[in-house]
Coordinates of C-alpha atoms in Angstrom, one line a residue:
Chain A
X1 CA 10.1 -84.5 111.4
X2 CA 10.0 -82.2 108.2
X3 CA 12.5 -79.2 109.1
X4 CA 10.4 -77.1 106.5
X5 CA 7.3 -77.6 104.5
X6 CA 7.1 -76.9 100.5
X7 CA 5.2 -74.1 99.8
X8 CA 2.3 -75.8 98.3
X9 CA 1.0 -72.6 96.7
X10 CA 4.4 -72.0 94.7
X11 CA 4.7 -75.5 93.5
X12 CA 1.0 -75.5 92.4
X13 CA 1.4 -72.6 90.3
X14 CA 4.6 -74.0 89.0
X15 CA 3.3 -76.8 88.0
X16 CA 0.6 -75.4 86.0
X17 CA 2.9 -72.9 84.3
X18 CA 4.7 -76.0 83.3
X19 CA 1.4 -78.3 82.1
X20 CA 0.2 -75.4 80.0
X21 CA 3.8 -74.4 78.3
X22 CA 6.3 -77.0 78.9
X23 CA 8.6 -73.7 80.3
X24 CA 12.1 -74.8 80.5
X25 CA 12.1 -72.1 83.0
X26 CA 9.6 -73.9 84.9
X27 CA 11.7 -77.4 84.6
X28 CA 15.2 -74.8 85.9
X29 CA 12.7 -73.6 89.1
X30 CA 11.9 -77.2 89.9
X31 CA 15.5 -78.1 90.0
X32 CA 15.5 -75.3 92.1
X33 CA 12.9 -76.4 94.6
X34 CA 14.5 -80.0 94.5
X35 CA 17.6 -78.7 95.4
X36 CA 16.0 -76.5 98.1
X37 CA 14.4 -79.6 99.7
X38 CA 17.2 -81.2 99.8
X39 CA 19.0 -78.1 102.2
X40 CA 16.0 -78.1 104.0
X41 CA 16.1 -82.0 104.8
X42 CA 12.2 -82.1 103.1
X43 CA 11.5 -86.0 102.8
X44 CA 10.5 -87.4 99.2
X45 CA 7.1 -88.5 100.1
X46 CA 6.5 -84.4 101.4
X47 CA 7.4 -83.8 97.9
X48 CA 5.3 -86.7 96.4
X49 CA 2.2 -85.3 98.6
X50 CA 2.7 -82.0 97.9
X51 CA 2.6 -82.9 93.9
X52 CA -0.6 -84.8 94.8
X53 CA -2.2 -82.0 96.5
X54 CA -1.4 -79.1 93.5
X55 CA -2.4 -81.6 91.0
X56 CA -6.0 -82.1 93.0
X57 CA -5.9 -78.5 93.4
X58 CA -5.2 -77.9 89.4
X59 CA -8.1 -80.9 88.8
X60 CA -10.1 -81.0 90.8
X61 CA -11.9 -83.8 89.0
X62 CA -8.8 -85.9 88.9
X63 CA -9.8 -89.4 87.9
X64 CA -10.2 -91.8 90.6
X65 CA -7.5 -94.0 89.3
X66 CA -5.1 -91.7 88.8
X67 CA -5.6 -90.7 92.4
X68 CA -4.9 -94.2 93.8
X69 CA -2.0 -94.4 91.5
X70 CA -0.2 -91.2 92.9
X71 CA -1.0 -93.2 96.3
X72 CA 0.7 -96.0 95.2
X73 CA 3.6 -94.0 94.0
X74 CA 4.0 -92.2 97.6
X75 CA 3.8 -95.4 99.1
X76 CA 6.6 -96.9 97.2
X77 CA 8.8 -94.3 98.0
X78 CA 8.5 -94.1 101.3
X79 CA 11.7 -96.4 101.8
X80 CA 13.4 -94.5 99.4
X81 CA 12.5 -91.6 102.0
X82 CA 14.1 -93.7 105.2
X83 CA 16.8 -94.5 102.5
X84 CA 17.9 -90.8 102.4
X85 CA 17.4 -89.8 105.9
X86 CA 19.3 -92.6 106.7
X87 CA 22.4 -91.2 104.3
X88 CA 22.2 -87.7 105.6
X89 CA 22.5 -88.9 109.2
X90 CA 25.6 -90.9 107.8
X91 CA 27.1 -88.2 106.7
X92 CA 26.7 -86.3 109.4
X93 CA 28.7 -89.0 111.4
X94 CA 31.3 -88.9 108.8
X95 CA 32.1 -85.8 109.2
X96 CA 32.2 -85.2 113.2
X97 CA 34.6 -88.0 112.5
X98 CA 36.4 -86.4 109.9
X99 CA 36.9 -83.4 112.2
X100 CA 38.3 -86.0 115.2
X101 CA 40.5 -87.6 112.8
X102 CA 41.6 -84.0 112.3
X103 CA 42.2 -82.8 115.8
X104 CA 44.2 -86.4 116.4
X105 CA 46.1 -85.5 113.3
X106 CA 47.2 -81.9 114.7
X107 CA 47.9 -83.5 118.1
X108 CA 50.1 -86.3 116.4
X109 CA 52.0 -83.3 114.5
X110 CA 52.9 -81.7 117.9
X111 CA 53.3 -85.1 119.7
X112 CA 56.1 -86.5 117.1
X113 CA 57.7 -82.8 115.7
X114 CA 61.4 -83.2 115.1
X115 CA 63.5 -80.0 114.9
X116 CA 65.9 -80.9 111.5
X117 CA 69.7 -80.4 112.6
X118 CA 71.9 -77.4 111.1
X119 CA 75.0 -79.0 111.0
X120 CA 78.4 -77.2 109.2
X121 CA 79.4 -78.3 106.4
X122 CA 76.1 -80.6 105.5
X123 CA 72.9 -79.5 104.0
X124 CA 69.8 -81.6 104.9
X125 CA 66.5 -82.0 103.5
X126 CA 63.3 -83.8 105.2
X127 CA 59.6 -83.7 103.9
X128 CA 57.4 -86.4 105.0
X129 CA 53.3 -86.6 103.6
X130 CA 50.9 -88.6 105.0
X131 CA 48.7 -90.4 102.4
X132 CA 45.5 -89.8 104.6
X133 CA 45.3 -87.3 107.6
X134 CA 47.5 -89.3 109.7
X135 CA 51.1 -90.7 109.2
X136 CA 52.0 -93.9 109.6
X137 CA 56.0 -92.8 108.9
X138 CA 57.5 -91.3 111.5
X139 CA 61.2 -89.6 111.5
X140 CA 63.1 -87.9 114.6
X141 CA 66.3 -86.2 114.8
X142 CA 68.2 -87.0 118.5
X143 CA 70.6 -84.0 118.5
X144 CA 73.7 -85.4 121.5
X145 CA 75.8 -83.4 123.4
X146 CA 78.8 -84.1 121.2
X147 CA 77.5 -82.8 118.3
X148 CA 76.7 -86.3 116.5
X149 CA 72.9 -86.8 115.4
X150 CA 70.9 -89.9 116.2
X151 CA 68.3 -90.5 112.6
X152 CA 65.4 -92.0 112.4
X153 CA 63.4 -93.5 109.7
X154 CA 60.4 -96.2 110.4
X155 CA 57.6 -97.8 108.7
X156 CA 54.5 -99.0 110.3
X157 CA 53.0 -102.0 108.0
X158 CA 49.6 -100.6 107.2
X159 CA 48.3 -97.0 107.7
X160 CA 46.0 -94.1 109.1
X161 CA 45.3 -94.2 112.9
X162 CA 46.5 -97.5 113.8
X163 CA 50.1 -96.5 112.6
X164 CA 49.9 -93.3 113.8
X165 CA 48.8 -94.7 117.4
X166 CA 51.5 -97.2 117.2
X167 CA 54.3 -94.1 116.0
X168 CA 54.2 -92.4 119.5
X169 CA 54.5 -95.1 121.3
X170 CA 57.9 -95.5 119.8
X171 CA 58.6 -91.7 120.0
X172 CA 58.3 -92.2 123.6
X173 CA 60.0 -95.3 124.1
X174 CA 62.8 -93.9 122.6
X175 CA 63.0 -91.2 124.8
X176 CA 62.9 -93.0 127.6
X177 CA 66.2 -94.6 126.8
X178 CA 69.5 -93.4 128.3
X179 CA 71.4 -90.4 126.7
X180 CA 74.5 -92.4 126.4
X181 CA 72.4 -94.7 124.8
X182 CA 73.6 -93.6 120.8
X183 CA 74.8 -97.0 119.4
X184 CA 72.2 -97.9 115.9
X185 CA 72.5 -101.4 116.8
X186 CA 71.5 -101.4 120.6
X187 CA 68.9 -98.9 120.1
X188 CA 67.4 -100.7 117.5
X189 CA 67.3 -104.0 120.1
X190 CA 65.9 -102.1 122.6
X191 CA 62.8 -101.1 120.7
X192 CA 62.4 -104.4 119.4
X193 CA 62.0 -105.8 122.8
X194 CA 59.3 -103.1 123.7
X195 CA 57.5 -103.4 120.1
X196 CA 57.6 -107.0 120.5
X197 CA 56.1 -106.5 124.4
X198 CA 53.3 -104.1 123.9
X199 CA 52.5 -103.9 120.1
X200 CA 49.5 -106.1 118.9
X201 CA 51.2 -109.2 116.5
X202 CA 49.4 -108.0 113.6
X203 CA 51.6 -105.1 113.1
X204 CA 55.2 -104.7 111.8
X205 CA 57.7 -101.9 112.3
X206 CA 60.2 -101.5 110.5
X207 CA 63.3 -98.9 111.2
X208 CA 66.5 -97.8 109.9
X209 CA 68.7 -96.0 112.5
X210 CA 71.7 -93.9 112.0
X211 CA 74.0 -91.9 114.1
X212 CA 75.5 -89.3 112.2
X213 CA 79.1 -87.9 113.1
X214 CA 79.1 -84.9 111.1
X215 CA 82.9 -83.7 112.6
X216 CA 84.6 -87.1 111.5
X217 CA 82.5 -87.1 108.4
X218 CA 80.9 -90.5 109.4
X219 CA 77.4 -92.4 109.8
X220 CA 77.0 -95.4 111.5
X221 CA 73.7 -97.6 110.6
X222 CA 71.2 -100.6 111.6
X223 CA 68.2 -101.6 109.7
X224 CA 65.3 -103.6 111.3
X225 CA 63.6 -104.8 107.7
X226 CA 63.7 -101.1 106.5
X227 CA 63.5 -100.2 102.8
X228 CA 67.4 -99.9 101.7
X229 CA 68.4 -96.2 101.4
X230 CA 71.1 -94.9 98.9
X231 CA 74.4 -93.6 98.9
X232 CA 75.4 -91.6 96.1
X233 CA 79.0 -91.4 94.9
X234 CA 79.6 -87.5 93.2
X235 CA 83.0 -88.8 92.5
X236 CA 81.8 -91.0 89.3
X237 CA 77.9 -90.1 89.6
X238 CA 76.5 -93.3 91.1
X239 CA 74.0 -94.2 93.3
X240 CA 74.7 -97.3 95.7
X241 CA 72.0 -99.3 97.6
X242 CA 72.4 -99.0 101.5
X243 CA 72.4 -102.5 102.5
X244 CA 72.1 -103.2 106.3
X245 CA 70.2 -107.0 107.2
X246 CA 67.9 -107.2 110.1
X247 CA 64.6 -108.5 111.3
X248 CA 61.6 -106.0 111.2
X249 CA 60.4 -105.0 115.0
X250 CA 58.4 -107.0 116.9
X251 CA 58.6 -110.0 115.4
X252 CA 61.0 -112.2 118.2
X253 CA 62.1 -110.7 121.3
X254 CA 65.8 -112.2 120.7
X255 CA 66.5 -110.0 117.5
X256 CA 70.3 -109.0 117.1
X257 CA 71.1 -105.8 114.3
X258 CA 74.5 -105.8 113.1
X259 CA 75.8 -102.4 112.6
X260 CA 78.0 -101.0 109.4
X261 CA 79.5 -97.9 109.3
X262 CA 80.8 -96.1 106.2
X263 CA 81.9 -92.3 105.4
X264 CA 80.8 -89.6 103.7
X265 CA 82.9 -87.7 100.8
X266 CA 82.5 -84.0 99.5
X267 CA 80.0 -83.5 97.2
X268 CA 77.9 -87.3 98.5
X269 CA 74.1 -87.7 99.6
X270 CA 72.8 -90.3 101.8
X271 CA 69.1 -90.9 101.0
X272 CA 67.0 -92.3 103.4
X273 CA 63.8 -93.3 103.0
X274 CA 60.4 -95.1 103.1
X275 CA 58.7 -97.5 101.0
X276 CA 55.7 -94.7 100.2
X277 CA 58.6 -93.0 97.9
X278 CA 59.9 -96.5 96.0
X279 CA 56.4 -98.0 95.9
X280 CA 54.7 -95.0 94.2
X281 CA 52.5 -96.0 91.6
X282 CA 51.4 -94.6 87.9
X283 CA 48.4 -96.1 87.0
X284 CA 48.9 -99.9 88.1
X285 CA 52.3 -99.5 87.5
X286 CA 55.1 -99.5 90.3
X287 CA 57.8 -98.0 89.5
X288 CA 61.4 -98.6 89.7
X289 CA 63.6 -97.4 92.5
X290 CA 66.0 -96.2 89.3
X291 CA 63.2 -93.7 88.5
X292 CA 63.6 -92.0 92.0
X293 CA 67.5 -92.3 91.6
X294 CA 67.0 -90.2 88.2
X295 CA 64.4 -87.9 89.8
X296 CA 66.7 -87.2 92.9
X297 CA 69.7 -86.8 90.5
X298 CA 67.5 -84.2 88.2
X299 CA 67.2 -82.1 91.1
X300 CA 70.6 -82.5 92.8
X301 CA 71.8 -79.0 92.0
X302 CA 69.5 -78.1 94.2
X303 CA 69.6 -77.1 98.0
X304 CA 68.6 -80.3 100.5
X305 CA 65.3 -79.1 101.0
X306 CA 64.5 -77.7 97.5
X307 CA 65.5 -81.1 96.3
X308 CA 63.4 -83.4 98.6
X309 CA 60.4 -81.0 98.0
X310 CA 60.6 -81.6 94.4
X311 CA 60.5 -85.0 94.5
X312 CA 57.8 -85.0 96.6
X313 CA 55.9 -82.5 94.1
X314 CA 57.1 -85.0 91.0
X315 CA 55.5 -88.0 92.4
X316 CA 52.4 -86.2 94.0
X317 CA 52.0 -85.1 90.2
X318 CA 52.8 -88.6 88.6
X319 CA 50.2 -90.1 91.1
X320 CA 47.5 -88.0 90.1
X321 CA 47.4 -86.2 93.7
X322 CA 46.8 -89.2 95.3
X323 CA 49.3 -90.5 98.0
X324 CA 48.7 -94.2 98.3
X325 CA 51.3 -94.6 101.3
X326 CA 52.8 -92.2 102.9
X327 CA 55.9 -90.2 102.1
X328 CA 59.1 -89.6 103.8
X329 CA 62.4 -89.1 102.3
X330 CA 65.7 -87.7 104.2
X331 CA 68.6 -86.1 102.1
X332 CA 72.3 -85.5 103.5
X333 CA 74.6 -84.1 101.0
X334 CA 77.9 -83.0 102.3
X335 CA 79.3 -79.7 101.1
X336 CA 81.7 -79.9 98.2
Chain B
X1 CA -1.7 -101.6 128.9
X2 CA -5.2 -102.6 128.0
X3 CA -4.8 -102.4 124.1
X4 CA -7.9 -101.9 122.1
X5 CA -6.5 -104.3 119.1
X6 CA -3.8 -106.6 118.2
X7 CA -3.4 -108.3 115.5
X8 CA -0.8 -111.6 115.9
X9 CA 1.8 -112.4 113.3
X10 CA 2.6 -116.1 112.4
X11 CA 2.7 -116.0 108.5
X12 CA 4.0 -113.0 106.2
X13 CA 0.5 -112.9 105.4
X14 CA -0.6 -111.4 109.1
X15 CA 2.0 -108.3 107.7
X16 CA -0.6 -107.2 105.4
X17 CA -3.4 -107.4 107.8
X18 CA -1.5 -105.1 110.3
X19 CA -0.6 -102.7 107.9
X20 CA -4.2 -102.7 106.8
X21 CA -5.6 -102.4 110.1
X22 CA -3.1 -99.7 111.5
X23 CA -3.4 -97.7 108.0
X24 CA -7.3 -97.5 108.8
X25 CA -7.0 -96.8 112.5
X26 CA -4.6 -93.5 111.5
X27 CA -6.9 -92.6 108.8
X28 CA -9.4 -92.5 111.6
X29 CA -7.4 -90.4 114.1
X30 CA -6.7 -88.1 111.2
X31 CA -3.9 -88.5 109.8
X32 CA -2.5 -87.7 106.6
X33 CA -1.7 -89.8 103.7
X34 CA 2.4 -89.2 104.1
X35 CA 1.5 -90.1 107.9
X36 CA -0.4 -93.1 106.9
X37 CA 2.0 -94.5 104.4
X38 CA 5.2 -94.0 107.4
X39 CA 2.9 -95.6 110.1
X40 CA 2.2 -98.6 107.7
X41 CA 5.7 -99.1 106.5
X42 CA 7.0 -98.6 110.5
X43 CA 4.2 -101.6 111.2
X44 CA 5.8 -103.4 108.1
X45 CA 9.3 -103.5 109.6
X46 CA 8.1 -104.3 113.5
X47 CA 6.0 -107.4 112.0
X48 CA 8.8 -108.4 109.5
X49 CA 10.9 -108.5 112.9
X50 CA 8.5 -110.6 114.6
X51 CA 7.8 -112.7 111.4
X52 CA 11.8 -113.0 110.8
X53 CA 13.4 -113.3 113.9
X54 CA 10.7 -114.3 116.9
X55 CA 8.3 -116.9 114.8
X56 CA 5.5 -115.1 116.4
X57 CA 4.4 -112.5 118.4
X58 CA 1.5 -109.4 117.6
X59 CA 1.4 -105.6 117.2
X60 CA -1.6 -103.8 119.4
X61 CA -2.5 -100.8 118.2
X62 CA -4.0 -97.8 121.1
X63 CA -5.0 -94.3 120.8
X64 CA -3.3 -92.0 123.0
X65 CA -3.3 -88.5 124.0
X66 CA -1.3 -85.9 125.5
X67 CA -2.5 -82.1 126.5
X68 CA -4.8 -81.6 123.1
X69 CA -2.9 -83.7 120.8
X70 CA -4.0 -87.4 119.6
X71 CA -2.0 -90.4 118.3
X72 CA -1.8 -94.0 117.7
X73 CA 0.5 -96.3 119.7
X74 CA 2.1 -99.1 118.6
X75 CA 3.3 -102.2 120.8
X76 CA 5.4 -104.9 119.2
X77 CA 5.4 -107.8 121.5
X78 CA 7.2 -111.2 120.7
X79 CA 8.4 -114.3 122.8
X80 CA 11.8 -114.8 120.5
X81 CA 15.0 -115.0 121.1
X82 CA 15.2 -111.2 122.3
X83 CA 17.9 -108.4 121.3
X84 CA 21.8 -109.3 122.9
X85 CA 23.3 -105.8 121.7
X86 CA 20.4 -102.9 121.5
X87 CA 22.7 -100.6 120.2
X88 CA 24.0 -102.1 117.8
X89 CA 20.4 -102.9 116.0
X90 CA 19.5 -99.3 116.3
X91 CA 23.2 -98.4 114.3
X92 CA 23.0 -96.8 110.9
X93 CA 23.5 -99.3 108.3
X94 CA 23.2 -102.1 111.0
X95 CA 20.6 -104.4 109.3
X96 CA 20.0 -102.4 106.2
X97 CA 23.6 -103.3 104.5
X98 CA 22.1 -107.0 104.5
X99 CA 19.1 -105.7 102.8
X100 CA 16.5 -106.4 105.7
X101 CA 14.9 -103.1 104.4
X102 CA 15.0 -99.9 106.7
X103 CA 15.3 -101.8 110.5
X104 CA 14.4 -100.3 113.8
X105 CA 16.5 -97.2 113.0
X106 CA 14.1 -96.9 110.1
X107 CA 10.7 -96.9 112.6
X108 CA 12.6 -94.5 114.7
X109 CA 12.9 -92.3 112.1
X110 CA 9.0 -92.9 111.2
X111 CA 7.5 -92.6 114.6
X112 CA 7.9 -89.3 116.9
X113 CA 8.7 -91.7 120.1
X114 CA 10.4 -94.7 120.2
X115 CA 11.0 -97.4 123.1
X116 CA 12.4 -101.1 123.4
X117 CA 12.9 -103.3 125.7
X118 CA 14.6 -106.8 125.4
X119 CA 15.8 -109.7 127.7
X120 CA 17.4 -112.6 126.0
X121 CA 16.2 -116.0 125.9
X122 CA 12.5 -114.0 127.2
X123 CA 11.8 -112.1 124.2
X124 CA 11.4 -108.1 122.6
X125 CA 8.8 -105.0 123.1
X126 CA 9.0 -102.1 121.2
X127 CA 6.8 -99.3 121.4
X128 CA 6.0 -96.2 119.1
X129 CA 4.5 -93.5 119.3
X130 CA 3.1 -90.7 116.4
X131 CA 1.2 -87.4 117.1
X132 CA -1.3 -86.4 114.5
X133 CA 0.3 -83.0 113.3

């Protein structure tokens, strides 16, 4: 059971050191043996006997009393003992599944990679952070034969691997549709009926698709219950709410999108995003969605990807390092 | 198995006399005192089962031995309810997150060998095992 034993002899003649001078170098060599022990997986009673044994070695005429006392003592912490077996053994568990949740993670990073389009006369910036290892956002890029990109931006309610699970089955339903399939609003009714078909009622998905025309300089749009993105006007230096009304995935098999279209101007960024960015926290605070306007607009000099990194790095900071949901945020700005 | 002793369990009361008697029957096969103290808190846990869960039942205590080395078996024997889910008793954290003290993954953990058996509705056995060292 006991991977190791103490060496009996050592601790004695520790111990005796320490009775006759009260060493503090004898009290920093027991912290070393306790730490020792510990490696080694030595239970506490060993410990407690061992103590027993170099003090009956040290006094031999040990009072009786004091004998049955240390016997009470190792008896009391035998359950202590079990008690700290029992943790190691837990965290053993913990992390085999640490390293699975790892391995899923990788898998789910190959499984749902997105290639991020180069297209003239735009610059676009993605990053995307899970909060734990897995990520319950999920973005993809649909790159058509002519030339206009299919976006995508969703939210599974709640996160880790149930989100993540949940996240490729959308990637792949998606791909099963049609190629001439492009329209926001039909796609988006589509995936409702196979959300609302295979995905347990518990869990909510919500979307925001776009198709992106970059020659006519247009984007066409359907939200299913997604967090509004914005539109930012260079011309006077305003940031507008994208609204688009729909029901979140999965919720009725009968759900209808409308579909808005507006275009884009010289010098304009369309942010698109998930709640992880507007809900970030600072303390118990939430804040506003006008602090990410004014964070964006701090960085907006910037290239696409240099500016949706540093907004990422500003509210990593502000939250102490600590995602609480994950993190996605898309950035077109057209060229001026 | 013919067992030399048992002792039954009714009352929390008979979970001191098994304790005693095993504790003595170690001491006699030569065990140590960290041995003595495991085997007495592993008999603690089977009788609080018994005493708990079954209403009644008894622990027998044998001597065994196996190619030059001794050791005491223990039987757990009760006519309760039995075990639906084995597995999940013997999880980690099972029965100790409700503070029932260290369960049957505790006496695993105690004992060198380790056996149950359970049918529901007939009752539980559990058998352990620990060599002298």
């Amino acid at each position: 059971m006991d991977a190791l034993k103490l060496d009996l002899s050592h601790y004695r003649e520790l111990l005796k050191q320490y009775i006759n001078t009260q060493d503090e170098s004898a009290l920093y060599e027991a912290e070393q043996i306790s730490k020792r022990s510990i490696q080694h997986n030595i239970s506490l009673e060993e410990i407690i006997n061992t103590h027993i044994n170099a003090l009956e070695d040290i006094y031999p005429e040990l009072p009786e009393n004091i004998q049955h006392s240390m016997s009470f003592l190792l008896e009391v912490m035998i359950s202590y003992g079990l008690a700290l077996q029992e943790f190691q053994d837990l965290r053993e568990t913990q992390l085999e599944i640490k390293s699975e949740i790892s391995v899923a993670a990788r898998m789910q990073n190959t499984l749902l990679s997105t290639v991020k389009p180069d297209v003239e006369g735009f610059d676009i910036g993605v990053v995307s952070v899970p909060a734990n290892q897995m990520n319950g956002d999920y973005h993809h890029f649909i790159h058509h034969e002519d030339g206009t990109v299919g976006i995508t931006v969703a939210d599974v309610i709640g996160k880790g691997i149930p989100a993540a699970l949940c996240m490729s089955m959308i990637k792949y339903a998606m791909e099963s549709f049609p190629s001439e399939h492009k329209n926001p609003s039909e796609i988006l009714e589509s995936l409702n009926r196979v959300v609302e078909r295979n995905v347990d009622p518990s869990m909510f998905i919500t979307m925001f698709y776009a198709l992106f025309n970059p020659a006519a300089s247009t984007i066409s749009y359907s939200s299913a219950g997604h967090e509004p993105g914005f539109y930012y006007h260079a011309a006077d230096d305003t940031f507008e709410e994208i609204r688009a009304k729909g029901v979140v995935l999965g919720v009725t098999d009968m759900a209808q999108y409308r579909q808005y279209e507006r275009e884009i101007h010289a010098g304009d960024m369309i942010i698109l995003l998930t709640d992880g960015v507007t809900e970030c926290r600072q303390g118990d605070r939430f804040i506003e969605s006008e602090e990410v306007l004014e964070v964006i607009k701090s960085f907006s000099h910037l290239s696409a990807q240099e500016l949706v990194e540093n907004v990422y790095k500003h509210f990593e900071k502000l939250q102490d390092f600590h995602l609480r949901d994950d993190f996605t945020l898309i950035i077109i700005k057209k060229d001026v | 198995m013919d067992f030399r002793t048992c002792v039954n369990i009714q009352k929390e009361w008979d979970i001191v006399g098994a304790r005693q008697f095993g504790r003595d029957f170690s001491k006699k096969l030569g065990f140590g005192i960290v041995d003595q103290a495991r085997i007495a808190t592993a008999i603690s846990e089977l009788a609080r089962n018994i005493y708990l869960y079954a209403g009644s039942g008894k622990i027998c205590f044998d001597e065994v031995e196996n190619v030059g080395s001794r050791g005491i078996c223990i039987v757990a024997i009760d006519t309760g309810p039995g075990i639906k889910d084995i597995s999940q008793v013997m999880e980690d954290g099972f029965s100790t997150s409700g503070g029932l003290g260290a369960g049957l993954p505790g006496v695993k953990r105690l004992m060198d060998e380790f056996d149950i058996t359970s049918k529901t509705g007939e009752g539980t056995e559990i058998r352990v095992v620990k060599w002298v060292r």
